[in-house]
Amino acid sequence: MKYTGAQLVVRLLEQQGITTVAGIPGGAALPLYDALAERGSIRHVLARHEQGAGFIAQGMARASGKAAVCIASSGPGATNLVTAIADAKLDSIPLVCITGQVPLSMIGTDAFQEVDTYGISIPVTKHNYLVRNVADLLQVIPEAFRLAESGRPGPVWIDIPKDVQMASIEIDALPEPGRPDTAPCVDMDELRRAAELINAAKTPVLYLGGGIVTAGASAQAVMLAEQAGLPTTMTLMALGTMQSDHPLSLGMLGMHGARFTNYILEESDLLIVLGARFDDRAIGKAEQFCPKAAIVHVDIDAAELGKIKRPHVGIHGDVSQVLDRLLPLIQVQLRKQWLSRVSDLRSRHPLLMPGLENPRSHYGLIDAVASALDPLQADDAIITTDVGQHQMWVAQAYPFSRPRQWLTSGGLGTMGFGMPAALGAAIAEPDRTVICFSGDGSFMMNIQELATMADENANVKIILMNNQSLGMVHQQQDMFYKRRLFAVDYQRRSDFVKIAQGFGIEACDLDTAENPRAMLADALNRRGPCLIHCSIDIEAKVLPIVPPGASNTEMIGG
Amino acid sequence: MNMRDSNINRKLNPEQSGKAVLELTVRNHPGVMSHVCGLFARRAFNVEGILCMPVGDGAQSRIWLLVREDERLPQMMSQAGKLEDVLSVARHGADHRVFEKLEEFFG
């Protein structure tokens, strides 16, 4: 068979099971777009900004667990993708990003829309390629998918010069699609040592990270907690891996964790850390985190073992396989003494959620959204957020019940993530309702994707918590910079209801609703995109808060 | 034990401070040097000397790095080992002669 490079890319994407891509065309990507048009097998979601395309692909990948694809042209198309790709790197999300590049002969001449995409993408990807020969595509495309989904997942970037897209090649058969590598063998000696520590511990805590979601190991993690009587905390990335109303759940730890959660961790004599990386927002000051605890650390990335905290037992492996082998070695324990101390701390230092009964306040709105969902669909709903105060309030207060229900930008903390990621999730999982909690600051960073959402008629509900300010910065200036508020409050009030309607999206305003709960229920349970606007108090804070650089027990408020 | 603890232990043991030589076997293609040097730069780990030459039929290269031996070195080796184009990472003592032999060119 004879193919052009562009045709070959399309065939190889098909082989990987790709049915939808997000992107924006441009000069250097035109042969690839022409091949997509000619073949007609892959649906293309036309974003309005490449960063939006990157986050749409991320939404697809985060909701499905499979590598998703975004496409852009050279130069600004490529640079606009960088933030979304870096975000995927920090949160270990499998993406394959394909960009057009100026023809090989023009590389290095400062040609129109030329930028060193290969060089720019190195620090934000798991791996990257500049394809110099059409035949290389046969190996590069399957390998990109293999790498994106193997071990600790991540984004892989493929830069393809225009002449490579146009060159032709004769081949007998297409190569096999790329598949994830098998996981490394688990060291049984280390596993036995881990089991001994868990069985002997008096005040152990289970600490789950995003790796549990990636590995599909939440059922086994919950089983471990129940079998060994382990109070269980989750990182931001792991919310949903244990149901939030599970009696052993301590919710999120760290900077905005509940007081009781951080106090319980402080008393632990053993931390069992699964698929987490001791992020500074989770553990505060590293030297003072869980001072009395021995550490069992399981991770698929060997470089994470000992990076921040040196484990007493470090196990390199797939956490799902590790748990399968570990569970038979774990004694059943009721741990009455420790669990009664845990419930004592929980009742003395609970998470305070002021205004919970008022659907027009921050916690109240989150609670009202969860309650307004049709009970049959509530667990099915996908929740995305942007970044800031609203993100932390949702992380603290939303009743998560399953992995992959919660999609948020954790490591990079990218404002503008929420709405395009929600759109991607709705495309990947069309039967679910997708709810995007956003703030006015974040929302305006990718507001143009409302147009894409209208095109797709996606079942996304945007809950816009509007305090006419960059709320999290406002809070930190207020608390840590003597309330010298600067460059945080927006001077003019934007009319988001009108803006949404201008893009062809239905919108409603809780501020003027006679019955806000009824308005919410109606908007959430009707199919199609909708923006729900609600003003919230700029003085509302995310509490408790661990001041930057402090240890987790030095919380303020809450 | 956390990194700060191990740092203290290291300072008490001057025998182990000093330099080390890393030997990386890599795929030989344009860009692999960027990957390796960029990794050390963005993790703020100083590289004092670099040597790179193709080996065998040119499909692979060997990169020699002269680095300061500190408590972050094992972490840097793990991170370097994760690079897709890096096939192996080995550590030698500062007494390795590869940089010593070059000294006459840097007089």
XYZ file of C-alpha atoms in Angstrom:
665
model
C 0.000 0.000 0.000
C 1.110 3.516 -0.755
C 0.505 6.251 1.794
C 1.547 9.816 2.356
C 2.965 10.548 5.789
C -0.299 12.288 6.701
C -2.411 9.335 5.548
C -0.172 7.019 7.499
C -0.664 9.071 10.684
C -4.444 8.837 10.288
C -4.304 5.049 9.715
C -2.037 4.565 12.718
C -4.337 6.671 14.917
C -7.277 4.544 13.801
C -5.339 1.432 14.747
C -4.831 2.853 18.227
C -8.597 3.089 18.574
C -8.696 6.860 18.290
C -12.151 8.008 17.198
C -12.043 11.660 18.285
C -9.260 14.233 18.286
C -9.249 17.884 19.323
C -7.244 20.538 17.557
C -6.898 23.579 15.348
C -5.514 23.425 11.791
C -2.926 25.760 10.302
C -0.422 25.978 7.453
C 2.067 23.341 8.582
C -0.663 20.883 9.596
C -2.731 21.139 6.407
C -1.617 17.830 4.848
C -2.609 16.035 8.067
C -5.985 17.782 8.121
C -6.510 16.919 4.473
C -5.818 13.267 5.249
C -8.326 13.413 8.153
C -10.898 14.918 5.784
C -10.213 12.377 3.035
C -10.446 9.367 5.341
C -13.427 10.647 7.346
C -12.913 8.076 10.089
C -11.912 10.326 12.977
C -14.123 13.004 14.453
C -12.345 16.317 14.898
C -13.388 18.736 17.636
C -12.457 22.209 16.490
C -11.290 24.147 19.536
C -11.005 27.947 19.584
C -7.519 28.042 21.135
C -4.909 25.266 21.132
C -4.775 25.260 24.925
C -8.485 24.454 24.820
C -7.758 21.566 22.432
C -5.111 20.265 24.828
C -7.529 20.350 27.754
C -10.346 18.771 25.718
C -7.943 15.890 24.992
C -7.058 15.788 28.685
C -10.734 15.564 29.619
C -11.094 12.591 27.270
C -7.984 10.930 28.706
C -8.834 11.578 32.359
C -12.413 10.318 31.999
C -11.493 7.208 29.980
C -7.992 6.348 31.202
C -6.841 5.987 27.587
C -4.416 8.196 25.693
C -6.190 11.009 23.844
C -4.928 13.073 20.929
C -4.647 16.796 20.287
C -3.374 18.401 17.089
C -2.022 21.846 16.271
C -0.015 23.626 13.650
C 3.542 24.938 13.984
C 4.739 28.076 15.793
C 1.982 29.658 17.898
C -0.174 26.547 17.502
C 2.550 24.542 19.210
C 3.396 27.136 21.866
C -0.283 27.524 22.756
C -0.391 23.813 23.549
C 2.493 23.948 25.988
C 0.441 24.739 29.124
C -2.030 21.921 28.536
C 0.790 19.452 27.867
C 2.749 20.557 30.934
C -0.437 20.100 32.946
C -0.721 16.521 31.653
C 2.919 15.871 32.590
C 2.460 17.037 36.174
C -0.681 14.924 36.640
C 0.611 11.886 34.686
C -2.133 11.961 32.050
C -1.605 9.970 28.819
C -1.750 12.252 25.781
C -0.358 12.118 22.280
C 0.141 15.574 20.893
C 0.810 16.007 17.173
C 2.011 19.279 15.681
C 2.859 20.355 12.167
C 6.291 21.847 11.589
C 7.826 23.845 8.741
C 9.434 21.665 6.052
C 12.724 19.997 7.013
C 14.716 22.157 4.582
C 13.452 25.309 6.300
C 14.078 24.204 9.886
C 16.600 26.522 11.473
C 15.976 29.426 9.098
C 13.497 31.349 11.292
C 10.819 30.478 8.766
C 7.246 31.773 9.110
C 5.593 30.102 12.120
C 8.749 28.176 12.922
C 9.535 27.503 16.550
C 11.785 24.871 18.137
C 8.880 22.666 19.152
C 11.164 19.742 19.944
C 13.277 21.883 22.277
C 10.269 23.576 23.887
C 8.500 20.289 24.509
C 11.375 18.441 26.225
C 10.748 19.690 29.765
C 6.948 19.326 29.585
C 6.648 15.845 28.084
C 7.426 12.273 28.981
C 9.048 11.923 25.586
C 9.054 13.767 22.280
C 9.943 13.302 18.626
C 10.846 15.383 15.614
C 10.065 13.057 12.714
C 12.715 13.479 10.038
C 11.668 10.690 7.706
C 8.269 9.415 6.649
C 9.313 5.818 7.398
C 9.999 6.794 11.017
C 6.258 7.350 11.520
C 5.764 3.575 11.416
C 7.722 3.279 14.616
C 7.110 6.678 16.241
C 3.296 6.705 16.337
C 2.823 3.264 17.984
C 5.742 3.966 20.313
C 4.215 7.303 21.353
C 1.031 5.530 22.457
C 3.001 2.803 24.190
C 5.025 5.366 26.144
C 2.037 7.599 26.954
C 0.183 4.679 28.563
C 3.062 2.670 30.076
C 4.289 2.831 33.658
C 3.630 6.313 34.954
C 1.578 7.771 32.078
C 2.335 11.119 30.508
C 2.176 13.244 27.393
C 4.209 12.402 24.274
C 4.715 15.056 21.611
C 5.277 14.283 17.928
C 6.414 17.165 15.706
C 6.007 16.378 11.992
C 7.431 18.677 9.300
C 5.061 19.454 6.444
C 7.208 17.717 3.808
C 7.305 14.552 5.933
C 3.486 14.668 6.014
C 3.469 14.938 2.200
C 6.192 12.379 1.420
C 4.952 9.002 0.248
C 5.890 5.543 1.361
C 5.090 2.065 0.109
C 4.519 -0.566 2.792
C 3.153 -4.105 2.843
C 1.319 -3.856 6.144
C 0.747 -1.390 8.925
C 2.741 -1.990 12.111
C 1.030 -3.328 15.239
C -0.545 -0.635 17.417
C 1.411 0.444 20.498
C 0.308 -1.194 23.741
C 1.386 -0.427 27.315
C 4.412 -2.333 28.639
C 3.856 -4.983 31.267
C 4.515 -3.769 34.792
C 7.775 -4.590 36.597
C 7.945 -7.709 38.785
C 7.088 -7.095 42.420
C 9.835 -7.802 44.941
C 8.201 -10.359 47.252
C 10.715 -9.794 50.064
C 9.855 -6.104 50.186
C 6.191 -7.019 50.016
C 6.526 -9.291 53.044
C 8.348 -6.546 54.941
C 5.539 -4.139 54.080
C 2.959 -6.633 55.352
C 4.902 -7.096 58.598
C 5.006 -3.340 59.174
C 1.277 -3.005 58.473
C 0.392 -5.936 60.714
C 2.568 -4.629 63.559
C 1.591 -0.946 63.347
C -0.444 0.631 66.145
C -1.541 3.875 64.496
C -1.228 3.370 60.733
C -2.692 5.644 58.047
C -3.297 4.751 54.405
C -2.384 7.577 52.028
C -3.720 7.202 48.477
C -2.560 9.172 45.442
C -3.533 9.564 41.818
C -1.681 6.348 40.982
C -4.655 4.449 42.441
C -6.872 6.000 39.778
C -4.370 5.294 37.006
C -3.866 1.684 38.059
C -7.590 1.063 38.559
C -6.755 -0.111 42.074
C -9.389 1.643 44.167
C -11.340 -1.517 44.999
C -8.198 -3.227 46.313
C -7.119 -0.087 48.183
C -10.469 0.078 49.961
C -10.185 -3.644 50.703
C -6.759 -3.085 52.261
C -8.166 -0.273 54.400
C -11.088 -2.401 55.578
C -9.017 -5.531 56.173
C -6.310 -3.802 58.187
C -8.523 -1.145 59.788
C -6.677 1.767 58.192
C -7.977 5.320 58.341
C -7.459 6.547 54.783
C -6.555 9.939 53.404
C -6.427 10.906 49.756
C -4.476 13.454 47.803
C -6.321 15.916 45.594
C -5.702 13.588 42.643
C -7.054 10.522 44.446
C -10.434 11.903 45.583
C -13.117 9.360 44.765
C -10.885 6.310 45.144
C -12.537 5.730 48.526
C -16.136 6.931 48.834
C -16.188 10.147 50.801
C -18.839 8.771 53.193
C -16.828 5.616 53.918
C -16.280 5.402 57.688
C -12.505 5.041 57.186
C -12.227 8.042 54.864
C -10.355 11.040 56.256
C -10.831 13.073 53.075
C -8.047 15.122 51.591
C -4.818 15.822 53.471
C -2.539 18.827 53.383
C -2.793 22.526 52.776
C -6.595 22.611 52.751
C -7.300 19.280 54.416
C -9.543 19.147 57.467
C -7.863 19.728 60.826
C -8.652 16.221 62.027
C -7.030 14.723 58.918
C -3.717 16.462 59.462
C -3.804 15.768 63.215
C -4.462 12.075 62.647
C -1.548 11.900 60.222
C 0.663 13.561 62.812
C -0.043 10.692 65.232
C 0.552 7.903 62.740
C 3.312 5.392 63.357
C 3.113 3.982 59.822
C 2.190 5.628 56.541
C 1.226 3.347 53.692
C 1.652 5.550 50.643
C 0.227 4.146 47.432
C 0.692 5.878 44.097
C 1.444 9.273 45.625
C 4.513 11.470 45.420
C 4.649 13.515 48.658
C 3.696 16.733 46.908
C 4.411 19.852 48.964
C 0.721 20.876 48.997
C -0.105 17.485 50.482
C 2.626 17.136 53.094
C 3.600 20.715 53.988
C 7.104 21.021 55.352
C 8.644 17.647 54.437
C 10.891 17.314 57.495
C 7.975 17.784 59.879
C 5.477 15.572 58.081
C 4.402 12.558 60.154
C 7.482 12.679 62.367
C 6.774 9.369 64.097
C 5.821 7.371 61.043
C 7.678 4.631 59.247
C 6.886 4.697 55.544
C 5.822 2.033 53.083
C 5.838 3.586 49.614
C 4.541 1.891 46.471
C 4.956 3.613 43.116
C 5.247 2.685 39.454
C 7.926 5.378 39.073
C 11.089 4.175 40.817
C 12.437 7.729 40.925
C 9.615 8.720 43.308
C 10.812 6.240 45.948
C 13.040 8.329 48.194
C 12.689 11.560 46.184
C 11.168 13.522 49.080
C 10.877 11.030 51.961
C 13.015 7.947 52.270
C 10.733 4.915 52.689
C 11.468 2.083 55.112
C 10.004 -0.199 52.513
C 9.928 1.009 48.927
C 8.160 -1.105 46.335
C 8.520 -0.388 42.650
C 5.480 -1.728 40.855
C 1.966 -1.400 39.576
C -0.086 -0.649 42.667
C -2.947 -2.886 41.548
C -0.624 -5.885 41.194
C 1.145 -5.009 44.438
C -2.159 -4.896 46.309
C -3.279 -8.227 44.822
C -0.169 -9.842 46.276
C -0.167 -7.848 49.515
C -3.790 -8.419 50.577
C -3.384 -12.143 51.413
C -0.527 -11.227 53.792
C -2.541 -8.640 55.742
C -4.163 -9.628 59.011
C -7.720 -8.600 59.692
C -7.672 -5.999 62.448
C -10.406 -4.013 64.125
C -7.964 -1.500 65.625
C -10.544 -0.333 68.122
C -8.139 1.827 70.077
C -6.684 3.721 67.114
C -9.994 4.096 65.320
C -11.624 5.441 68.452
C -8.807 7.982 68.746
C -9.415 8.806 65.061
C -13.119 9.384 65.624
C -12.325 11.433 68.710
C -10.054 13.731 66.658
C -12.634 13.821 63.893
C -15.388 15.010 66.210
C -13.158 17.530 67.976
C -11.682 19.059 64.794
C -14.233 18.561 62.035
C -14.229 20.297 58.664
C -16.346 23.404 59.148
C -18.612 24.291 56.255
C -20.318 27.575 57.118
C -23.430 28.452 55.136
C -24.060 24.870 54.047
C -27.824 25.465 54.089
C -27.614 28.487 51.763
C -27.418 27.445 48.091
C -26.089 30.894 47.210
C -22.969 30.551 49.350
C -19.814 28.638 48.446
C -20.245 25.379 50.401
C -24.015 25.607 50.151
C -23.912 25.788 46.368
C -21.665 22.713 46.092
C -23.983 20.810 48.420
C -27.054 22.020 46.532
C -25.579 20.843 43.208
C -24.863 17.375 44.616
C -28.379 17.185 46.078
C -30.080 18.525 42.959
C -28.710 15.773 40.738
C -31.126 12.981 40.034
C -30.139 10.411 42.697
C -29.888 7.715 40.043
C -27.333 9.777 38.153
C -25.455 11.434 40.996
C -22.714 8.772 41.133
C -22.423 8.788 37.369
C -21.795 12.514 37.137
C -18.287 13.715 36.367
C -17.027 16.730 38.294
C -14.333 19.002 36.891
C -12.987 22.205 38.358
C -10.803 25.104 37.480
C -8.155 26.233 39.923
C -8.527 28.355 43.021
C -10.865 28.695 45.970
C -13.797 26.973 44.270
C -11.545 23.987 43.485
C -10.576 23.522 47.128
C -14.155 23.977 48.359
C -15.349 21.299 45.939
C -12.446 19.018 46.910
C -13.414 19.432 50.576
C -17.180 19.234 50.265
C -18.321 17.226 47.243
C -19.501 13.663 47.998
C -17.231 11.740 45.614
C -18.081 8.112 45.143
C -15.901 6.605 42.421
C -12.520 7.004 40.718
C -12.467 9.084 37.510
C -15.461 11.009 38.806
C -13.199 13.922 39.731
C -11.033 15.682 37.140
C -8.914 18.571 38.330
C -5.613 20.206 37.548
C -3.486 19.151 40.512
C 0.227 19.476 39.900
C 0.374 22.437 37.549
C -2.743 24.126 38.958
C -3.856 25.562 35.639
C -6.661 28.104 35.666
C -8.674 27.547 32.497
C -8.555 23.747 32.803
C -12.092 23.093 33.946
C -14.432 23.930 31.080
C -12.509 22.416 28.145
C -11.675 19.353 30.278
C -15.392 19.005 31.056
C -16.117 19.178 27.339
C -13.555 16.429 26.678
C -15.034 14.282 29.442
C -18.527 14.764 27.998
C -17.252 13.677 24.575
C -15.578 10.562 26.020
C -18.545 9.671 28.258
C -21.626 11.014 26.460
C -24.102 9.306 28.795
C -22.886 11.133 31.887
C -23.700 14.600 33.145
C -20.506 16.621 33.489
C -20.404 19.429 36.017
C -17.684 22.037 35.828
C -17.229 24.155 38.929
C -15.391 27.310 37.988
C -14.549 30.750 39.261
C -14.740 33.949 37.272
C -10.935 34.284 37.148
C -10.346 30.775 35.808
C -13.365 30.793 33.535
C -12.123 33.795 31.609
C -8.851 32.030 30.829
C -10.471 29.663 28.315
C -13.897 31.239 27.924
C -13.662 30.947 24.135
C -14.256 27.189 24.414
C -17.922 27.972 25.152
C -18.206 28.171 21.380
C -16.752 24.654 21.017
C -19.117 23.414 23.694
C -22.061 24.898 21.811
C -20.866 23.215 18.572
C -20.711 19.876 20.355
C -23.953 20.401 22.300
C -22.104 18.661 25.142
C -23.907 17.738 28.350
C -21.823 20.074 30.514
C -23.139 22.253 33.324
C -20.892 25.097 34.359
C -21.387 26.285 37.923
C -19.748 29.685 37.912
C -18.895 30.945 41.386
C -18.364 34.622 40.790
C -16.624 36.789 43.365
C -15.393 39.282 40.776
C -11.867 38.594 41.888
C -8.949 36.192 41.824
C -10.261 34.743 45.054
C -7.346 32.548 46.145
C -4.836 35.345 45.609
C -7.202 37.734 47.375
C -7.298 35.306 50.316
C -3.524 35.016 50.494
C -2.968 38.776 50.229
C -5.557 39.193 52.950
C -4.027 36.580 55.258
C -0.303 36.780 54.556
C 0.340 40.224 53.006
C -1.412 42.455 55.560
C -4.514 42.683 53.382
C -2.717 44.855 50.845
C -5.073 43.814 48.070
C -3.471 44.465 44.738
C -4.252 43.352 41.198
C -6.863 40.853 42.341
C -10.266 42.508 42.097
C -11.871 42.985 38.685
C -13.117 46.537 38.408
C -16.032 45.882 36.103
C -18.591 43.176 36.496
C -18.836 40.969 33.428
C -22.254 39.659 32.481
C -21.531 35.945 32.212
C -25.133 35.019 31.532
C -25.134 37.233 28.454
C -21.698 36.006 27.412
C -22.837 32.376 27.562
C -25.998 33.208 25.655
C -23.885 35.050 23.105
C -22.015 31.803 22.467
C -25.301 29.930 22.130
C -25.255 28.359 25.587
C -28.280 28.414 27.858
C -27.671 30.290 31.070
C -29.416 31.105 34.299
C -28.631 33.255 37.303
C -29.113 32.001 40.857
C -28.656 35.563 42.113
C -32.116 36.556 40.908
C -33.832 33.176 41.212
C -36.933 32.974 43.361
C -36.158 29.364 44.110
C -32.466 28.666 43.496
C -32.741 24.955 44.296
C -35.514 24.506 41.755
C -33.545 26.461 39.168
C -30.494 24.282 39.804
C -32.420 21.030 39.570
C -34.022 22.117 36.330
C -30.730 23.207 34.752
C -28.751 20.156 35.897
C -31.241 17.537 34.857
C -32.009 18.885 31.394
C -29.655 17.615 28.686
C -27.235 19.958 26.941
C -24.809 22.688 27.897
C -25.790 25.260 30.486
C -24.117 27.951 32.542
C -25.368 28.517 36.073
C -24.144 31.767 37.544
C -23.957 32.518 41.243
C -22.296 35.432 43.018
C -20.362 34.498 46.121
C -18.784 36.529 48.898
C -15.218 37.634 48.169
C -14.463 37.457 51.884
C -15.219 33.722 51.983
C -11.994 31.806 52.660
C -10.705 28.311 52.055
C -10.051 27.020 55.556
C -8.195 25.548 57.188
C -5.035 26.677 55.445
C -1.452 25.630 56.080
C 0.626 28.760 55.427
C 3.185 28.260 52.645
C 6.364 26.704 54.072
C 4.737 25.651 57.359
C 4.146 22.154 58.625
C 0.703 20.588 58.223
C -0.181 20.902 61.900
C 0.238 24.687 61.800
C -3.160 25.254 60.214
C -5.005 28.534 60.378
C -8.781 28.657 60.678
C -11.346 25.957 60.095
C 14.265 9.708 57.234
C 13.974 12.604 54.836
C 16.453 14.248 52.488
C 17.539 16.825 55.025
C 18.518 14.070 57.484
C 20.636 12.305 54.920
C 22.235 15.617 54.046
C 23.375 16.016 57.626
C 24.814 12.509 57.691
C 26.702 13.228 54.506
C 28.280 16.370 55.867
C 29.567 14.424 58.837
C 31.324 12.036 56.500
C 33.760 14.031 54.343
C 35.193 10.867 52.785
C 32.080 10.563 50.659
C 31.922 14.141 49.446
C 33.656 15.139 46.231
C 33.008 14.209 42.667
C 31.625 11.371 40.646
C 31.643 10.383 36.998
C 28.433 9.199 35.334
C 28.517 7.061 32.223
C 25.353 7.136 30.115
C 24.698 4.984 27.085
C 22.170 6.749 24.879
C 20.496 6.482 21.490
C 22.476 8.607 19.095
C 20.146 11.150 17.531
C 19.878 14.932 17.450
C 18.239 16.031 20.667
C 19.512 13.451 23.103
C 22.109 15.879 24.496
C 19.312 18.414 25.057
C 17.353 15.813 26.968
C 20.261 14.925 29.245
C 21.637 18.436 29.815
C 18.130 19.873 30.211
C 17.298 17.327 32.885
C 20.303 18.278 35.019
C 19.745 22.005 34.443
C 16.057 22.077 35.342
C 16.622 20.030 38.474
C 19.350 22.493 39.447
C 22.087 19.871 39.537
C 25.379 21.242 38.289
C 27.334 19.350 35.637
C 31.020 20.298 35.614
C 32.148 18.368 32.570
C 30.484 16.736 29.581
C 31.888 14.403 26.933
C 29.885 12.754 24.204
C 30.995 10.531 21.337
C 29.266 7.939 19.152
C 30.183 4.317 19.861
C 30.209 1.251 17.583
C 28.216 1.730 14.402
C 26.962 5.129 15.552
C 23.508 3.961 16.631
C 24.473 4.708 20.210
C 26.543 7.331 21.962
C 28.269 7.429 25.283
C 27.932 10.504 27.458
C 30.331 11.092 30.340
C 29.290 13.577 32.992
C 31.535 14.930 35.732
C 29.270 15.858 38.617
C 29.456 16.732 42.274
C 28.654 13.854 44.482
C 25.871 14.865 46.826
C 22.811 13.254 48.343
C 20.691 14.092 45.313
C 22.878 12.108 42.925
C 20.903 8.836 43.193
C 17.718 10.798 42.443
C 19.401 12.385 39.401
C 20.500 8.958 38.204
C 16.928 7.665 38.562
C 15.578 10.622 36.647
C 18.201 10.212 33.904
C 17.359 6.520 33.701
C 13.738 7.444 32.976
C 14.665 9.290 29.775
C 13.531 7.140 26.889
C 16.735 7.672 24.906
C 18.985 6.806 27.851
C 19.711 3.086 27.738
C 21.871 2.793 30.850
C 23.317 4.886 33.647
C 26.433 3.862 35.577
C 28.285 5.650 38.330
C 32.053 5.733 38.761
C 34.234 7.304 41.418
C 36.019 10.589 40.899
C 39.182 8.583 40.205
C 37.806 7.508 36.819
C 40.386 8.606 34.247
C 38.196 9.810 31.386
C 38.244 13.472 32.431
C 41.758 13.267 33.828
C 43.146 12.325 30.412
C 41.466 15.354 28.867
C 43.087 17.805 31.199
C 45.953 18.551 28.829
C 43.440 20.193 26.446
C 42.227 22.518 29.173
C 45.576 23.857 30.350
